[in-house]
Short mmCIF file of C-alpha atoms and ligand atoms in Angstrom, two decimals:
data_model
loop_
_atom_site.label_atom_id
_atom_site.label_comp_id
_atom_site.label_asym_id
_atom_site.label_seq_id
_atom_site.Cartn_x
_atom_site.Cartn_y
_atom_site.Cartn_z
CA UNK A 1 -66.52 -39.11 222.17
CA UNK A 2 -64.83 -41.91 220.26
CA UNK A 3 -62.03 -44.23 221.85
CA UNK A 4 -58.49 -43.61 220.60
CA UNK A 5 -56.38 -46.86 221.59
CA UNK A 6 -56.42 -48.31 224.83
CA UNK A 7 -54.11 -48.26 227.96
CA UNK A 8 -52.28 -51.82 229.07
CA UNK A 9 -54.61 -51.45 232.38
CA UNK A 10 -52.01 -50.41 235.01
CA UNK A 11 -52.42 -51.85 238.94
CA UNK A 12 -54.11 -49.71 240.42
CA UNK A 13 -56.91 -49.87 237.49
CA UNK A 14 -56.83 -53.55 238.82
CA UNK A 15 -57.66 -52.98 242.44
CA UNK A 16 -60.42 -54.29 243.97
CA UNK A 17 -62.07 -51.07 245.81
CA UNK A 18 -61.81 -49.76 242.47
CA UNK A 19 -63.91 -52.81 240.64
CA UNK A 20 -65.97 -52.22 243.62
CA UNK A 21 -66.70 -48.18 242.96
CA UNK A 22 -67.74 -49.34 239.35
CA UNK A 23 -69.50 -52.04 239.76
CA UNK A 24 -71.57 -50.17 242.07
CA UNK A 25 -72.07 -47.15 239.70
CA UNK A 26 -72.80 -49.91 236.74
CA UNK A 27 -75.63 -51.25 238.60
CA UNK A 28 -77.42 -47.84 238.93
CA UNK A 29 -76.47 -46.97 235.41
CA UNK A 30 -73.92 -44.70 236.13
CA UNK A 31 -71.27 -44.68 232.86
CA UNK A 32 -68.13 -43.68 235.16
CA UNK A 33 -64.62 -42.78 233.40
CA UNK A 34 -61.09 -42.08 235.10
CA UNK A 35 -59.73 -38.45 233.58
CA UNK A 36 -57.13 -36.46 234.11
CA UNK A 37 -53.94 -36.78 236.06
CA UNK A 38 -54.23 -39.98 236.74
CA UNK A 39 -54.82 -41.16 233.10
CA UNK A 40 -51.90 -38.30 231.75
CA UNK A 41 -49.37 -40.32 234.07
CA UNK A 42 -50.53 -43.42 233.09
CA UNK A 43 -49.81 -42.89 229.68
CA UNK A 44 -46.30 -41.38 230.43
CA UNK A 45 -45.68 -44.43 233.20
CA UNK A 46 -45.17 -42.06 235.99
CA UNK A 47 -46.68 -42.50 239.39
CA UNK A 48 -50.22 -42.08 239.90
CA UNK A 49 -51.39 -40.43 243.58
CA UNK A 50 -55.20 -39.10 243.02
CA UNK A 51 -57.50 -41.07 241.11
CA UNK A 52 -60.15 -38.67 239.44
CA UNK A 53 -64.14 -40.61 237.82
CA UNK A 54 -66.27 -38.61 236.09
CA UNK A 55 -69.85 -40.02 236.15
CA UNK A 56 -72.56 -39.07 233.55
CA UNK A 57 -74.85 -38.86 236.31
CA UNK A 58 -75.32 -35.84 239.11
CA UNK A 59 -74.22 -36.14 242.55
CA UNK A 60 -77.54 -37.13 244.31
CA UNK A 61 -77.56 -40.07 242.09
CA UNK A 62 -73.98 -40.66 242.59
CA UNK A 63 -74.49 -40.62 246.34
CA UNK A 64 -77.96 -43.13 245.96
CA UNK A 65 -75.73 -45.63 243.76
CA UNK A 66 -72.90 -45.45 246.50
CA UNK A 67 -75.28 -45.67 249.57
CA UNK A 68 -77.39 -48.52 248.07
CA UNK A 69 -73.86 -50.74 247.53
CA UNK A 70 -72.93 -49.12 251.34
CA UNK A 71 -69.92 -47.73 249.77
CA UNK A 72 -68.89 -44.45 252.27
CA UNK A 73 -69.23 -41.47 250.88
CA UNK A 74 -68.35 -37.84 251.52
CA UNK A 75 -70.29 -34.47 249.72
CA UNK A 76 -66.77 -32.97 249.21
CA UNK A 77 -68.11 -29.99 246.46
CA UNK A 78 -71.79 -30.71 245.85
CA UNK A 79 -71.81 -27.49 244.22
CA UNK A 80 -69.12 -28.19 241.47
CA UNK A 81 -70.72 -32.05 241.35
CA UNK A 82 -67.92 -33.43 242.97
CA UNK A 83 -68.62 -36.21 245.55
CA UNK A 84 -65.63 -38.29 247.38
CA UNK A 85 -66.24 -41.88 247.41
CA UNK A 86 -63.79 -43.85 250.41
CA UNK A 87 -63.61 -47.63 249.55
CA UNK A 88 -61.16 -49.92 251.23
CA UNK A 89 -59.56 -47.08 252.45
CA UNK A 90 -58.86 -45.69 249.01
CA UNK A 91 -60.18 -42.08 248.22
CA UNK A 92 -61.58 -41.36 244.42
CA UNK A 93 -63.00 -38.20 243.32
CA UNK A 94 -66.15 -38.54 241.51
CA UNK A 95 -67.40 -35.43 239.24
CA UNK A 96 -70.35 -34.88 237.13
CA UNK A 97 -69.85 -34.11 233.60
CA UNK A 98 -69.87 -30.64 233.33
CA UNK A 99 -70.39 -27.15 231.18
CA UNK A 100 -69.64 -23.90 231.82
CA UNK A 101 -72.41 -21.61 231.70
CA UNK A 102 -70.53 -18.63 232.92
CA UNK A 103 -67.26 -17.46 233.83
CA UNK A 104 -65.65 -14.16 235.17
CA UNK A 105 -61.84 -15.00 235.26
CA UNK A 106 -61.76 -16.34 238.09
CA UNK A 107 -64.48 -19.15 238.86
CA UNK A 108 -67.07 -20.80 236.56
CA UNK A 109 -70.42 -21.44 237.32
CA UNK A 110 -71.11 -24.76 235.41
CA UNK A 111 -73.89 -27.28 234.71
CA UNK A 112 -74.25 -30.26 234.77
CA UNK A 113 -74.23 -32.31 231.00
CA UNK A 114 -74.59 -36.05 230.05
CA UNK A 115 -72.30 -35.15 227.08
CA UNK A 116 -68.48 -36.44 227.63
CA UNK A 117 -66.75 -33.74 225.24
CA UNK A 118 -68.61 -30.92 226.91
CA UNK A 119 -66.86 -32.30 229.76
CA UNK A 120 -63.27 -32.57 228.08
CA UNK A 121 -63.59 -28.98 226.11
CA UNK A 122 -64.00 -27.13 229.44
CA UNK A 123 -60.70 -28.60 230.51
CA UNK A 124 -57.22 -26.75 230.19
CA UNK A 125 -54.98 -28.78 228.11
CA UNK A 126 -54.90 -31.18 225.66
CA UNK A 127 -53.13 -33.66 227.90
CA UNK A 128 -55.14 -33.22 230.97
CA UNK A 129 -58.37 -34.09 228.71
CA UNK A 130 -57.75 -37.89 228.53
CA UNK A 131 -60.22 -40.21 229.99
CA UNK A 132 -60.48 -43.83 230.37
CA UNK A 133 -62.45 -46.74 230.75
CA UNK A 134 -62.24 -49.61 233.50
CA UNK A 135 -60.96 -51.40 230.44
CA UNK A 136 -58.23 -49.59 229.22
CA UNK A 137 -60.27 -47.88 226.45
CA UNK A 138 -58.68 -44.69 225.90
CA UNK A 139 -60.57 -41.24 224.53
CA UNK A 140 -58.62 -38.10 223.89
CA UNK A 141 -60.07 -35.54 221.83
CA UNK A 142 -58.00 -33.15 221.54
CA UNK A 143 -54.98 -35.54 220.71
CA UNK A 144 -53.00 -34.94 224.02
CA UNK A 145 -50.97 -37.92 223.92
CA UNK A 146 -48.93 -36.42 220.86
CA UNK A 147 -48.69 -33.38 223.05
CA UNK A 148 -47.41 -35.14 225.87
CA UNK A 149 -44.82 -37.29 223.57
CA UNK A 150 -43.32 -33.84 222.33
CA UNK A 151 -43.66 -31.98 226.13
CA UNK A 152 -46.29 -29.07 224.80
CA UNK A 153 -48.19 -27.64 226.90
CA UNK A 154 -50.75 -26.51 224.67
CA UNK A 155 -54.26 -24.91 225.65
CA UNK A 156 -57.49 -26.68 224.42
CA UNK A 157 -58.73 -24.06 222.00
CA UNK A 158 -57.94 -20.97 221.88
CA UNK A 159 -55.45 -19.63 224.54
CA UNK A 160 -56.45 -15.98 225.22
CA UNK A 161 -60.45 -17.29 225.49
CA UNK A 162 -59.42 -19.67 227.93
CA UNK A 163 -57.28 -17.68 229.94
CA UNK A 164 -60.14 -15.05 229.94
CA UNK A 165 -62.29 -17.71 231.54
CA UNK A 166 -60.05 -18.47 234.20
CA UNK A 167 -56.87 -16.51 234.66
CA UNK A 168 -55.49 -19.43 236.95
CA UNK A 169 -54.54 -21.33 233.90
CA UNK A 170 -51.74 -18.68 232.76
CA UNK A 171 -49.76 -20.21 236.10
CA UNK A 172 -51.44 -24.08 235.71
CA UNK A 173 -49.58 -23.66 231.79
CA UNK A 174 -46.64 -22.95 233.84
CA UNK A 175 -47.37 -25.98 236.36
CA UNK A 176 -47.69 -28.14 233.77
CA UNK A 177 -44.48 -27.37 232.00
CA UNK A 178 -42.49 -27.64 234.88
CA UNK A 179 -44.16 -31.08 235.04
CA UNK A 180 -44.61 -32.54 231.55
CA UNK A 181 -42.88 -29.42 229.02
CA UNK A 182 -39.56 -29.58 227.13
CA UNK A 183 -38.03 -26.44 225.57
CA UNK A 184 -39.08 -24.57 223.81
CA UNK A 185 -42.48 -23.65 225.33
CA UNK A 186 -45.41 -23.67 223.38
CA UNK A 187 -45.75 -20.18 221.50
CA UNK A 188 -49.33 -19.53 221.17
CA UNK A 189 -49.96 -20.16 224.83
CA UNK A 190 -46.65 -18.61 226.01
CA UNK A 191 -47.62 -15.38 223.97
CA UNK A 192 -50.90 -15.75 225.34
CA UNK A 193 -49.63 -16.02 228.95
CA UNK A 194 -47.61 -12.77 228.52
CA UNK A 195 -50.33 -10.77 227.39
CA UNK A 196 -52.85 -11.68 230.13
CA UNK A 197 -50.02 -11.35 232.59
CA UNK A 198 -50.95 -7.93 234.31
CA UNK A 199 -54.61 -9.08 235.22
CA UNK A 200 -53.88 -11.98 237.59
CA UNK A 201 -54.32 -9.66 240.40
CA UNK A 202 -57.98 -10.82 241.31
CA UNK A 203 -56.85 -14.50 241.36
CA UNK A 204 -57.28 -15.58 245.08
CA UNK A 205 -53.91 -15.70 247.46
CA UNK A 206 -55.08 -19.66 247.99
CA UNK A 207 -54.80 -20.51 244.55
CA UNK A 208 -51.97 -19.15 243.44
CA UNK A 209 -49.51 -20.30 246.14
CA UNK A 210 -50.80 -24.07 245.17
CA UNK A 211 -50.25 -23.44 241.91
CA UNK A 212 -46.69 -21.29 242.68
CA UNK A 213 -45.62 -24.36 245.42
CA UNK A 214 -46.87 -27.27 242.74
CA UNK A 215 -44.55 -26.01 240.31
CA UNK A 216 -41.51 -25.50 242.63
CA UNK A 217 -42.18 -29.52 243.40
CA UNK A 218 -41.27 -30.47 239.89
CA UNK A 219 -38.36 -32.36 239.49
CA UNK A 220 -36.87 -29.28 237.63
CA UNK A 221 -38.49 -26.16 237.62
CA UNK A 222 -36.19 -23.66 237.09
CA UNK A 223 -36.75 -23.05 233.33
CA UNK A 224 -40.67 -22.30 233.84
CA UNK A 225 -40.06 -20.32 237.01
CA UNK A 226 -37.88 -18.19 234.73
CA UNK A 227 -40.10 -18.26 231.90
CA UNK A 228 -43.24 -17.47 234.13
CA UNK A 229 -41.36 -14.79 235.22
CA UNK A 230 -39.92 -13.44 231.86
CA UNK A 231 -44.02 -13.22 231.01
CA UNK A 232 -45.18 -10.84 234.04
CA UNK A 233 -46.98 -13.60 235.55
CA UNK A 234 -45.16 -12.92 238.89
CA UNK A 235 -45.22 -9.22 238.72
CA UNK A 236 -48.59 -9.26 241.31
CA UNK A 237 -47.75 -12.00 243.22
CA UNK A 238 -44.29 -12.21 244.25
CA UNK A 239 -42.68 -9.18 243.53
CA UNK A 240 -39.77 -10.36 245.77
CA UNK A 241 -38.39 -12.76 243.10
CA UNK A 242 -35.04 -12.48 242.60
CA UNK A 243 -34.00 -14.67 239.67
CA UNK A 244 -33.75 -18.94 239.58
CA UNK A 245 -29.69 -18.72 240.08
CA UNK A 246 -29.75 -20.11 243.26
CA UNK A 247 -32.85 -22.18 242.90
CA UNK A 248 -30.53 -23.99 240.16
CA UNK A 249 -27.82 -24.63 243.07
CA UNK A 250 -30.31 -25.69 245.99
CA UNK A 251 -30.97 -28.30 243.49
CA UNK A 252 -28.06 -29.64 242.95
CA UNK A 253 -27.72 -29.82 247.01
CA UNK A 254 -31.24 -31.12 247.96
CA UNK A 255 -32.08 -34.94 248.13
CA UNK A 256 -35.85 -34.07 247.22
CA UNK A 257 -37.82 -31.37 246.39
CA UNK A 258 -39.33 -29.01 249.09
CA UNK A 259 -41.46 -26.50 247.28
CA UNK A 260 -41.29 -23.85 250.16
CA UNK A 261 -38.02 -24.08 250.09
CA UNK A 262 -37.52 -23.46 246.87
CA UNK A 263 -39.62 -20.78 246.84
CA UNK A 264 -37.21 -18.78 249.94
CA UNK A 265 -34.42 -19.44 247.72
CA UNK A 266 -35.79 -17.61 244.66
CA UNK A 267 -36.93 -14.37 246.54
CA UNK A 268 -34.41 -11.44 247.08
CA UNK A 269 -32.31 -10.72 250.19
CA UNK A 270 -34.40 -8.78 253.07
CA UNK A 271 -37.74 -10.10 251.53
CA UNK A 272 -40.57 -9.87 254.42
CA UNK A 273 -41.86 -12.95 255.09
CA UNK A 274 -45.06 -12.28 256.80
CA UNK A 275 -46.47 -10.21 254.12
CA UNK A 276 -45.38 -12.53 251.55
CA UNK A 277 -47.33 -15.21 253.85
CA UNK A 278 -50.36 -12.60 254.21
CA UNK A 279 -50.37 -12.13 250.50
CA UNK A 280 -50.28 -15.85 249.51
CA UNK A 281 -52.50 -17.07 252.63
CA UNK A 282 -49.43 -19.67 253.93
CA UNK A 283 -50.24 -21.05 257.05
CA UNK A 284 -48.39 -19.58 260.62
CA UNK A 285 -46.27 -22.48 260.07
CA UNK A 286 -45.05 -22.07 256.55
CA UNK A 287 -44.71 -18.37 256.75
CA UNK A 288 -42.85 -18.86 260.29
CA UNK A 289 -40.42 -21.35 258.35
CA UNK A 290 -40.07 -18.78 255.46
CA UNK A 291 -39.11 -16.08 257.88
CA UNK A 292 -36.30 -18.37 259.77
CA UNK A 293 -35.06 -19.45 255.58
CA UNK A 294 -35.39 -15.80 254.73
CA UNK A 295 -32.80 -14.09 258.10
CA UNK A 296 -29.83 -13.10 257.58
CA UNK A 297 -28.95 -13.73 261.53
CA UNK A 298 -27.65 -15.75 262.90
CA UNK A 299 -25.18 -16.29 259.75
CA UNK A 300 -23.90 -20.03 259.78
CA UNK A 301 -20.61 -20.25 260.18
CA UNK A 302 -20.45 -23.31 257.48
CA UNK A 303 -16.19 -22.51 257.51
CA UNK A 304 -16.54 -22.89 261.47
CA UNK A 305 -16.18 -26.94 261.69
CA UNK A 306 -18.17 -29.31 263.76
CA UNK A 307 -18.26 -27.10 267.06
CA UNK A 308 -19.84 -23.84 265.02
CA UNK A 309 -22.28 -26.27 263.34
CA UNK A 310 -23.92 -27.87 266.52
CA UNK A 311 -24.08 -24.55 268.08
CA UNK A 312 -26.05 -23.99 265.01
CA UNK A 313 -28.36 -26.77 264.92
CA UNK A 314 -28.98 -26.05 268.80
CA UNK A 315 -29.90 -22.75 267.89
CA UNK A 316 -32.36 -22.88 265.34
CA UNK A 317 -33.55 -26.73 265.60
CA UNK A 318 -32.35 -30.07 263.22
CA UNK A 319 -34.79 -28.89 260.51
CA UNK A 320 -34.09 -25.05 260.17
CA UNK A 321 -30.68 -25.80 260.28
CA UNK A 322 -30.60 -27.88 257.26
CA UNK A 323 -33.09 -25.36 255.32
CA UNK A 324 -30.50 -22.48 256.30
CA UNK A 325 -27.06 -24.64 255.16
CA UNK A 326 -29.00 -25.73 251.97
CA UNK A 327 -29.70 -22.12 251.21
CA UNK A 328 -26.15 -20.58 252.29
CA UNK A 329 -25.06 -21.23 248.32
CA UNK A 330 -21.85 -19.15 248.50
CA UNK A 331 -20.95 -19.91 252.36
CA UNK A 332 -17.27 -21.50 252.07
CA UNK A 333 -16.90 -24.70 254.27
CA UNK A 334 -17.61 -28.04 254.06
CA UNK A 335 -21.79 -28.08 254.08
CA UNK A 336 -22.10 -31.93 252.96
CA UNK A 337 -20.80 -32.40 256.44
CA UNK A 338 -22.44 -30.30 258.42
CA UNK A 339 -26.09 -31.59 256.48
CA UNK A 340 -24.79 -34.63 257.91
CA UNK A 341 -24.26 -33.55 261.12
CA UNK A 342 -27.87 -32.25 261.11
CA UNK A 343 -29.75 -34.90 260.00
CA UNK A 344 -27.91 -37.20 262.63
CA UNK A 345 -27.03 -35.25 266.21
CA UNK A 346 -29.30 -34.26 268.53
CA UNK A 347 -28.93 -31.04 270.64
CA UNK A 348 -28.73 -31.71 274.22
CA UNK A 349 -30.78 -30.11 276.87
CA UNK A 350 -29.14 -27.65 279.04
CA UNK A 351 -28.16 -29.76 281.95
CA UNK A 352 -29.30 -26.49 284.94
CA UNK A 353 -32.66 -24.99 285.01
CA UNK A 354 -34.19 -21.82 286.57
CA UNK A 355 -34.84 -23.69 290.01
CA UNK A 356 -30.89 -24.56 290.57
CA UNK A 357 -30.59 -20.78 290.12
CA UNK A 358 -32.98 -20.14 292.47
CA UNK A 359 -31.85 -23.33 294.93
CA UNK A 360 -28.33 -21.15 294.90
CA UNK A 361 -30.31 -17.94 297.17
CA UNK A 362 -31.17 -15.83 294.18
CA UNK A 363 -34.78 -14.17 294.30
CA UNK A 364 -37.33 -14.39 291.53
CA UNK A 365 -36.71 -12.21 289.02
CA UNK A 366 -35.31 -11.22 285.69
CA UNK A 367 -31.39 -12.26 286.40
CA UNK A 368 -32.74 -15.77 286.84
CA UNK A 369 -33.25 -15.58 283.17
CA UNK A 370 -29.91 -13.77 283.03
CA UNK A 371 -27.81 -16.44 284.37
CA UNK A 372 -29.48 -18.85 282.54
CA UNK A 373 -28.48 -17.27 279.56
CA UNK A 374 -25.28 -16.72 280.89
CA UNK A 375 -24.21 -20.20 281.32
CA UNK A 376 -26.05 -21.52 278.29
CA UNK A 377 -23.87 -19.43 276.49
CA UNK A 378 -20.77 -21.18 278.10
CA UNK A 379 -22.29 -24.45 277.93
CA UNK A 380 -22.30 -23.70 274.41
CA UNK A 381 -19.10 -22.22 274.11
CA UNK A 382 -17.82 -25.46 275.82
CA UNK A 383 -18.98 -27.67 272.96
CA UNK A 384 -22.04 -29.02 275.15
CA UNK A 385 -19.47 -30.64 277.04
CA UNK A 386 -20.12 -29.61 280.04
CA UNK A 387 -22.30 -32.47 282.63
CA UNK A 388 -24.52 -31.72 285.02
CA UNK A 389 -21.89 -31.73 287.99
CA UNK A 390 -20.10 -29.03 285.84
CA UNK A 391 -22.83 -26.93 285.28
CA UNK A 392 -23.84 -26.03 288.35
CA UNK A 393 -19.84 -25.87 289.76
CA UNK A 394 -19.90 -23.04 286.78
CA UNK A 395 -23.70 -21.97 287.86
CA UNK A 396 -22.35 -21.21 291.45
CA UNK A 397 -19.19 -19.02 290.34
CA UNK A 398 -22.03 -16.71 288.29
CA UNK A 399 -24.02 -16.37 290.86
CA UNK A 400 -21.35 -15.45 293.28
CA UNK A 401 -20.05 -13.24 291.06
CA UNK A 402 -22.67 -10.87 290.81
P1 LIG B 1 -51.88 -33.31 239.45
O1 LIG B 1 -51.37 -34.69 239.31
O2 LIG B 1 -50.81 -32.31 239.50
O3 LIG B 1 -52.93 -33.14 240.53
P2 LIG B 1 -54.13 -32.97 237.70
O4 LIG B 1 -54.25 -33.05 236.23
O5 LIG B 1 -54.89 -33.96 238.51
O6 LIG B 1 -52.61 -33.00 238.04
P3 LIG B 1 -55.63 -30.93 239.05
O7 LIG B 1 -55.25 -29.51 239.33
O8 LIG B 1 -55.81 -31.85 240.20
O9 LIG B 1 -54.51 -31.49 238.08
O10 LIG B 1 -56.94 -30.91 238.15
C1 LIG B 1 -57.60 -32.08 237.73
C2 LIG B 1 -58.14 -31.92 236.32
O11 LIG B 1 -59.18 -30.93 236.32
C3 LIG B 1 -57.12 -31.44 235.30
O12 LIG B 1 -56.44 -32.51 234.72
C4 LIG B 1 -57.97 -30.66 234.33
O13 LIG B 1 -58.57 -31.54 233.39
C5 LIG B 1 -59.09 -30.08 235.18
N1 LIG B 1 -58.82 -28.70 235.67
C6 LIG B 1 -58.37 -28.36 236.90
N2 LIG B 1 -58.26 -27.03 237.04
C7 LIG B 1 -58.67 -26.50 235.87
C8 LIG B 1 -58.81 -25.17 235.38
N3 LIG B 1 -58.48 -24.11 236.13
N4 LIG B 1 -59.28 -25.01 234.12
C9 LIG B 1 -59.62 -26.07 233.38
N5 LIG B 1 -59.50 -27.35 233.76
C10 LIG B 1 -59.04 -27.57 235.00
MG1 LIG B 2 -55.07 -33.81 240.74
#
């Protein structure tokens, strides 16, 4: 592989836990390149986050070279080659050069190769095929720097073969556009996308919802949601998708992106959230969160002022609240205040509990939890206004009354 122009060598080249991961590999003869994500956002100037080496060396030799400098290192995917090297706190992903030997769609088995455009050919796209040296030297062999200049997304090699290797890519093409595309999409690979659309079905749950949530983060997404969709690529996984109309208006209320989000505000009304979360293996917590985005009760009263809005925000928490009055695109009412009003007032706690009920002669038993909800309901209806004192003046006259 032949260097194409060099990289000014941005900070984080420049650290010294990563002359120190180098230095060590250099000494055991380990030729060790950065590639991929963090070189493509190099080039464009945009923020780096994971640093990716591939090595031209296997992983028990990779592991020797790191234990011998007493570098700590973790055996993250022996399998795929992939070893995780932790130096001054800093975590880089080190990855043998690889082939693939076989593939069924959905996972390659690979080998291992000394040969760095075996490596780059088995990679997606042109732009995500760049590799650099500690230097600054630059390689990329399939020219994705002029790719990235003009936002194409385009598929190294031929797009149908690739796909056929590993249907993921259909939804990484439409990761990546969200990310780095400008209109119009690129044809072969959009074509290509569309007519290997109705076999993503044996993808895995896991992968596609990273994929699906990756692109929602995108600064704006809404064009390759709708173009993903306009191919079939959703048709298996997210049947519930409803259009990007409101997607467009969450982002024009949202101070930064929130994939799931995103993703309730794109699915149609009365979608079921657990299944969705079955389907796309969430976790309890997202799917939970998706369920309270997703109800249609309690409706906010956004028109309601300040009293409706902390009754709100008492009832389904700070955070849900917000989610819920983001979402509400056609509620009338003034929702820039009552955002604020989330983000900066805490609920109280109900000034009574159970044992005051109980203090007042009432036995054990389910009207306990009665008058509890009872006078929560007034407190409520009071504004939270009622004090302690108050509560259990109005606390007595419930009890007494029944
Ligand atoms: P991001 O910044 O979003 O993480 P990335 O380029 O690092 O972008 P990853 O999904 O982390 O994306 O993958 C790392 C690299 O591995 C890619 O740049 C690409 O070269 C290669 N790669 C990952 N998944 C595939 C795949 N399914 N097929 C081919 N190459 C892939
Ligand atoms: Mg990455």
């Amino acid at each position: 592989m032949k260097p194409s122009g060099r990289l000014d060598p941005p900070a984080w080249m420049g650290a010294a836990a990563v002359g120190a991961l180098f230095a060590s590999l250099g000494r055991a003869g380990i030729a060790a390149r950065f590639v991929g994500g963090c070189v493509r956002n190099t080039v464009l100037g945009r923020e780096v986050d994971d640093i990716d080496v591939a090595v031209d060396k296997p992983p028990d030799a990779v592991m020797h070279a790191l234990a011998a400098s007493r570098l700590k290192c973790v055996p993250t995917g022996l399998k795929h080659g992939t070893v995780t090297a932790i130096v001054e706190g800093g975590r880089f992903e080190l990855t043998t050069l690889r082939r693939d030997v076989e593939t069924d769609g959905r996972r390659a088995t690979v080998a291992f190769t000394d040969d760095w455009l075996e490596d780059a050919s088995r990679r997606d796209f042109t732009f995500n095929a760049l590799y650099a040296d500690l230097d600054g030297t630059l390689y990329d062999p399939f020219n994705g720097r002029s790719d990235l200049a003009a936002g194409r997304v385009r598929f190294i090699g031929d797009a149908d073969t690739r796909i056929t290797e590993d249907r993921l890519r259909v939804l990484r093409f439409f990761r990546f556009h969200a990310w780095y595309g400008r209109p119009p999409l690129d044809g072969p690979g959009f074509d290509a996308c569309r007519r290997n659309a109705g076999a993503l079905g044996s993808l895995s749950g896991e992968r596609v919802a990273k994929e699906l949530l990756r692109l929602l983060e995108a600064l704006a997404p809404a064009d390759a949601l709708a173009a993903m969709a306009e191919s079939g690529a959703l048709d298996h996984w997210l049947p519930e998708y409803a259009g990007v109309a409101r997607l467009r208006a969450l982002i024009g209320r949202e101070d930064k992106p929130d994939p799931l989000r995103r993703l309730a505000s794109v699915l149609a009304a009365g979608t079921d959230a657990t299944a969705l979360g079955k389907r796309l293996k969430l976790s309890t917590q997202q799917a939970l969160r998706l369920d309270v985005m997703l109800a249609a009760k309690p409706a906010l009263d956004v028109a309601g002022g300040a009293k409706a809005w902390r009754a709100g925000i008492h009832h389904l928490g700070n955070t849900l609240y917000a989610d819920r009055l983001l979402l509400e695109i056609d509620a009338p009412g003034d929702w820039q205040a009552a955002l604020a009003l989330a983000r900066s007032w805490t609920p109280p706690e109900l000034p009574v509990s159970g044992g005051d009920v109980l203090a007042l002669g009432l036995a054990p038993g389910p009207r306990v939890g009665a008058v509890i909800a009872a006078i929560e309901r007034w407190w409520i209806d009071g504004d939270f206004s009622a004090d302690r004192t108050a509560c259990l003046a109005h606390l007595e006259h419930l009890v007494r009354a029944r």
